[in-house]
Amino acid sequence: MADLKEMKQAQNAFNTLCNMLDDQEWKYQRDDENLRIECGANGEDLPIDIRINVDADKQLVTLLSQLPFKVPEEDRVLGAVAVTAANYNMVDGSFDYNLASGAIIFRLTTSFRESLVGKDAFQYMLYVSCATVDNYNDKLLMVVKHAMSLEDFIKFTKE
């Protein structure tokens, strides 16, 4: 359980995050009690759902974006290979893959332990996450729908 100092740091991080979103004129729903934000963005082809959690215990801000499809059961191994290929050259963040359900979620975290995280760091988190999800979501969908070969997807990840 977070102590008073950790809770204050988490609340400060949450307020800074909300201020950044306000500055960017971003539409979002905030849950002050749970230090959670839900919002979305319009990608080039698929919508981007975003959930941001501020965790006082771990002193982390975690951005999660679940892709709007699940990998069919018969293609779960193919999905695992594609997600692994996507993650290999990724600089920030990664895709989490649930082999049992076929869900793919992009995750990017930053720590605010013993530090102050400014609006620029949160803006970076948000925009890098949106760009990464937008870059990969349609390609991953095409792979699991067999509209793009795994070999072509792997080539794409190296570009």
mmCIF file of C-alpha atoms in Angstrom:
data_model
loop_
_atom_site.group_PDB
_atom_site.id
_atom_site.type_symbol
_atom_site.label_atom_id
_atom_site.label_comp_id
_atom_site.label_asym_id
_atom_site.label_seq_id
_atom_site.Cartn_x
_atom_site.Cartn_y
_atom_site.Cartn_z
ATOM 1 C CA MET A 1 0.000 0.000 0.000
ATOM 2 C CA ALA A 2 1.353 3.404 -0.997
ATOM 3 C CA ASP A 3 2.323 5.756 1.804
ATOM 4 C CA LEU A 4 1.305 9.418 1.913
ATOM 5 C CA LYS A 5 4.409 10.595 0.019
ATOM 6 C CA GLU A 6 3.876 8.044 -2.753
ATOM 7 C CA MET A 7 0.184 8.950 -3.024
ATOM 8 C CA LYS A 8 1.097 12.624 -3.340
ATOM 9 C CA GLN A 9 3.621 11.842 -6.090
ATOM 10 C CA ALA A 10 1.004 9.758 -7.901
ATOM 11 C CA GLN A 11 -1.591 12.531 -7.631
ATOM 12 C CA ASN A 12 0.951 15.060 -8.941
ATOM 13 C CA ALA A 13 1.752 12.790 -11.897
ATOM 14 C CA PHE A 14 -1.970 12.325 -12.598
ATOM 15 C CA ASN A 15 -2.617 16.075 -12.477
ATOM 16 C CA THR A 16 0.332 16.751 -14.790
ATOM 17 C CA LEU A 17 -0.986 14.129 -17.205
ATOM 18 C CA CYS A 18 -4.473 15.708 -17.186
ATOM 19 C CA ASN A 19 -2.973 19.179 -17.676
ATOM 20 C CA MET A 20 -1.033 17.920 -20.702
ATOM 21 C CA LEU A 21 -4.201 16.434 -22.181
ATOM 22 C CA ASP A 22 -6.050 19.691 -21.556
ATOM 23 C CA ASP A 23 -3.233 21.671 -23.211
ATOM 24 C CA GLN A 24 -3.487 19.376 -26.236
ATOM 25 C CA GLU A 25 -7.294 19.819 -26.248
ATOM 26 C CA TRP A 26 -7.635 16.050 -25.971
ATOM 27 C CA LYS A 27 -11.049 14.633 -25.071
ATOM 28 C CA TYR A 28 -10.840 12.114 -22.239
ATOM 29 C CA GLN A 29 -12.627 10.671 -19.229
ATOM 30 C CA ARG A 30 -10.804 10.950 -15.936
ATOM 31 C CA ASP A 31 -11.279 8.817 -12.866
ATOM 32 C CA ASP A 32 -9.673 10.791 -10.051
ATOM 33 C CA GLU A 33 -10.332 8.127 -7.438
ATOM 34 C CA ASN A 34 -8.485 5.410 -9.358
ATOM 35 C CA LEU A 35 -6.027 7.770 -11.122
ATOM 36 C CA ARG A 36 -7.158 6.454 -14.503
ATOM 37 C CA ILE A 37 -7.804 8.099 -17.855
ATOM 38 C CA GLU A 38 -9.647 6.650 -20.829
ATOM 39 C CA CYS A 39 -9.561 8.223 -24.256
ATOM 40 C CA GLY A 40 -9.035 7.380 -27.871
ATOM 41 C CA ALA A 41 -7.644 8.577 -31.157
ATOM 42 C CA ASN A 42 -8.495 8.152 -34.802
ATOM 43 C CA GLY A 43 -5.817 6.192 -36.566
ATOM 44 C CA GLU A 44 -5.339 6.053 -40.307
ATOM 45 C CA ASP A 45 -7.426 2.902 -40.508
ATOM 46 C CA LEU A 46 -8.423 1.515 -37.100
ATOM 47 C CA PRO A 47 -9.512 3.346 -33.932
ATOM 48 C CA ILE A 48 -7.002 3.582 -31.093
ATOM 49 C CA ASP A 49 -8.369 3.018 -27.581
ATOM 50 C CA ILE A 50 -6.179 4.307 -24.768
ATOM 51 C CA ARG A 51 -6.205 3.694 -21.021
ATOM 52 C CA ILE A 52 -3.638 5.377 -18.793
ATOM 53 C CA ASN A 53 -3.163 4.271 -15.184
ATOM 54 C CA VAL A 54 -1.124 6.005 -12.515
ATOM 55 C CA ASP A 55 -0.023 3.386 -9.980
ATOM 56 C CA ALA A 56 0.932 4.878 -6.612
ATOM 57 C CA ASP A 57 2.302 1.567 -5.271
ATOM 58 C CA LYS A 58 4.636 0.910 -8.200
ATOM 59 C CA GLN A 59 5.200 4.631 -8.909
ATOM 60 C CA LEU A 60 4.468 3.989 -12.596
ATOM 61 C CA VAL A 61 2.351 5.498 -15.320
ATOM 62 C CA THR A 62 1.194 2.816 -17.737
ATOM 63 C CA LEU A 63 -0.432 3.495 -21.090
ATOM 64 C CA LEU A 64 -2.331 0.556 -22.571
ATOM 65 C CA SER A 65 -3.969 0.336 -25.974
ATOM 66 C CA GLN A 66 -5.875 -2.835 -26.801
ATOM 67 C CA LEU A 67 -6.139 -3.527 -30.503
ATOM 68 C CA PRO A 68 -9.752 -3.719 -31.725
ATOM 69 C CA PHE A 69 -9.563 -7.373 -32.780
ATOM 70 C CA LYS A 70 -8.494 -10.726 -31.381
ATOM 71 C CA VAL A 71 -6.386 -13.312 -33.114
ATOM 72 C CA PRO A 72 -8.575 -16.314 -34.034
ATOM 73 C CA GLU A 73 -7.753 -19.475 -32.108
ATOM 74 C CA GLU A 74 -6.438 -21.302 -35.175
ATOM 75 C CA ASP A 75 -3.941 -18.460 -35.821
ATOM 76 C CA ARG A 76 -2.649 -17.873 -32.268
ATOM 77 C CA VAL A 77 0.869 -19.175 -33.021
ATOM 78 C CA LEU A 78 1.009 -16.974 -36.124
ATOM 79 C CA GLY A 79 -0.075 -14.036 -33.936
ATOM 80 C CA ALA A 80 2.653 -14.824 -31.415
ATOM 81 C CA VAL A 81 5.340 -14.817 -34.100
ATOM 82 C CA ALA A 82 4.030 -11.563 -35.607
ATOM 83 C CA VAL A 83 3.931 -9.808 -32.209
ATOM 84 C CA THR A 84 7.456 -11.040 -31.448
ATOM 85 C CA ALA A 85 8.679 -9.656 -34.775
ATOM 86 C CA ALA A 86 6.970 -6.321 -34.100
ATOM 87 C CA ASN A 87 8.547 -6.037 -30.654
ATOM 88 C CA TYR A 88 12.088 -6.936 -31.740
ATOM 89 C CA ASN A 89 13.021 -3.551 -33.255
ATOM 90 C CA MET A 90 10.728 -1.402 -31.110
ATOM 91 C CA VAL A 91 12.495 1.379 -29.212
ATOM 92 C CA ASP A 92 9.765 2.305 -26.700
ATOM 93 C CA GLY A 93 6.874 0.184 -25.562
ATOM 94 C CA SER A 94 5.879 -3.284 -26.652
ATOM 95 C CA PHE A 95 2.901 -5.379 -27.600
ATOM 96 C CA ASP A 96 1.644 -7.841 -25.008
ATOM 97 C CA TYR A 97 -0.013 -10.916 -26.438
ATOM 98 C CA ASN A 98 -2.417 -13.188 -24.607
ATOM 99 C CA LEU A 99 -2.063 -16.560 -26.261
ATOM 100 C CA ALA A 100 -5.188 -17.891 -24.530
ATOM 101 C CA SER A 101 -7.537 -15.106 -25.691
ATOM 102 C CA GLY A 102 -5.764 -13.746 -28.773
ATOM 103 C CA ALA A 103 -5.808 -10.186 -27.391
ATOM 104 C CA ILE A 104 -2.980 -7.818 -28.334
ATOM 105 C CA ILE A 105 -2.297 -4.785 -26.147
ATOM 106 C CA PHE A 106 0.349 -2.111 -26.637
ATOM 107 C CA ARG A 107 2.029 -1.046 -23.374
ATOM 108 C CA LEU A 108 4.322 1.891 -22.589
ATOM 109 C CA THR A 109 5.352 2.780 -19.029
ATOM 110 C CA THR A 110 7.309 5.473 -17.270
ATOM 111 C CA SER A 111 8.358 5.723 -13.654
ATOM 112 C CA PHE A 112 7.927 8.793 -11.470
ATOM 113 C CA ARG A 113 9.676 7.283 -8.440
ATOM 114 C CA GLU A 114 11.742 9.959 -6.688
ATOM 115 C CA SER A 115 11.259 12.295 -9.645
ATOM 116 C CA LEU A 116 8.947 14.804 -11.249
ATOM 117 C CA VAL A 117 7.645 13.848 -14.659
ATOM 118 C CA GLY A 118 6.643 16.800 -16.811
ATOM 119 C CA LYS A 119 4.047 17.325 -19.490
ATOM 120 C CA ASP A 120 6.602 16.686 -22.234
ATOM 121 C CA ALA A 121 7.228 13.150 -20.986
ATOM 122 C CA PHE A 122 3.503 12.387 -20.950
ATOM 123 C CA GLN A 123 3.020 13.964 -24.373
ATOM 124 C CA TYR A 124 5.838 11.762 -25.674
ATOM 125 C CA MET A 125 4.170 8.680 -24.135
ATOM 126 C CA LEU A 126 0.840 9.503 -25.731
ATOM 127 C CA TYR A 127 2.039 10.392 -29.208
ATOM 128 C CA VAL A 128 4.638 7.640 -29.526
ATOM 129 C CA SER A 129 2.034 5.121 -28.395
ATOM 130 C CA CYS A 130 -0.555 6.362 -30.879
ATOM 131 C CA ALA A 131 1.968 6.394 -33.720
ATOM 132 C CA THR A 132 3.214 2.895 -32.882
ATOM 133 C CA VAL A 133 -0.270 1.410 -32.563
ATOM 134 C CA ASP A 134 -1.397 3.126 -35.764
ATOM 135 C CA ASN A 135 1.682 1.854 -37.588
ATOM 136 C CA TYR A 136 1.200 -1.789 -36.560
ATOM 137 C CA ASN A 137 -2.499 -2.404 -35.858
ATOM 138 C CA ASP A 138 -3.654 -2.755 -39.456
ATOM 139 C CA LYS A 139 -0.621 -4.835 -40.423
ATOM 140 C CA LEU A 140 -1.165 -7.244 -37.531
ATOM 141 C CA LEU A 141 -4.824 -7.528 -38.523
ATOM 142 C CA MET A 142 -3.838 -8.242 -42.134
ATOM 143 C CA VAL A 143 -1.463 -11.002 -40.982
ATOM 144 C CA VAL A 144 -4.119 -12.795 -38.926
ATOM 145 C CA LYS A 145 -6.651 -12.387 -41.758
ATOM 146 C CA HIS A 146 -4.059 -13.844 -44.163
ATOM 147 C CA ALA A 147 -4.088 -10.667 -46.284
ATOM 148 C CA MET A 148 -0.362 -10.137 -45.556
ATOM 149 C CA SER A 149 2.219 -12.882 -45.283
ATOM 150 C CA LEU A 150 4.276 -13.271 -42.145
ATOM 151 C CA GLU A 151 7.401 -12.814 -44.267
ATOM 152 C CA ASP A 152 6.118 -9.462 -45.597
ATOM 153 C CA PHE A 153 5.190 -8.388 -42.076
ATOM 154 C CA ILE A 154 8.669 -9.218 -40.809
ATOM 155 C CA LYS A 155 10.168 -7.168 -43.666
ATOM 156 C CA PHE A 156 7.872 -4.307 -42.696
ATOM 157 C CA THR A 157 9.065 -4.425 -39.070
ATOM 158 C CA LYS A 158 12.659 -3.994 -40.228
ATOM 159 C CA GLU A 159 11.981 -0.871 -42.321
#
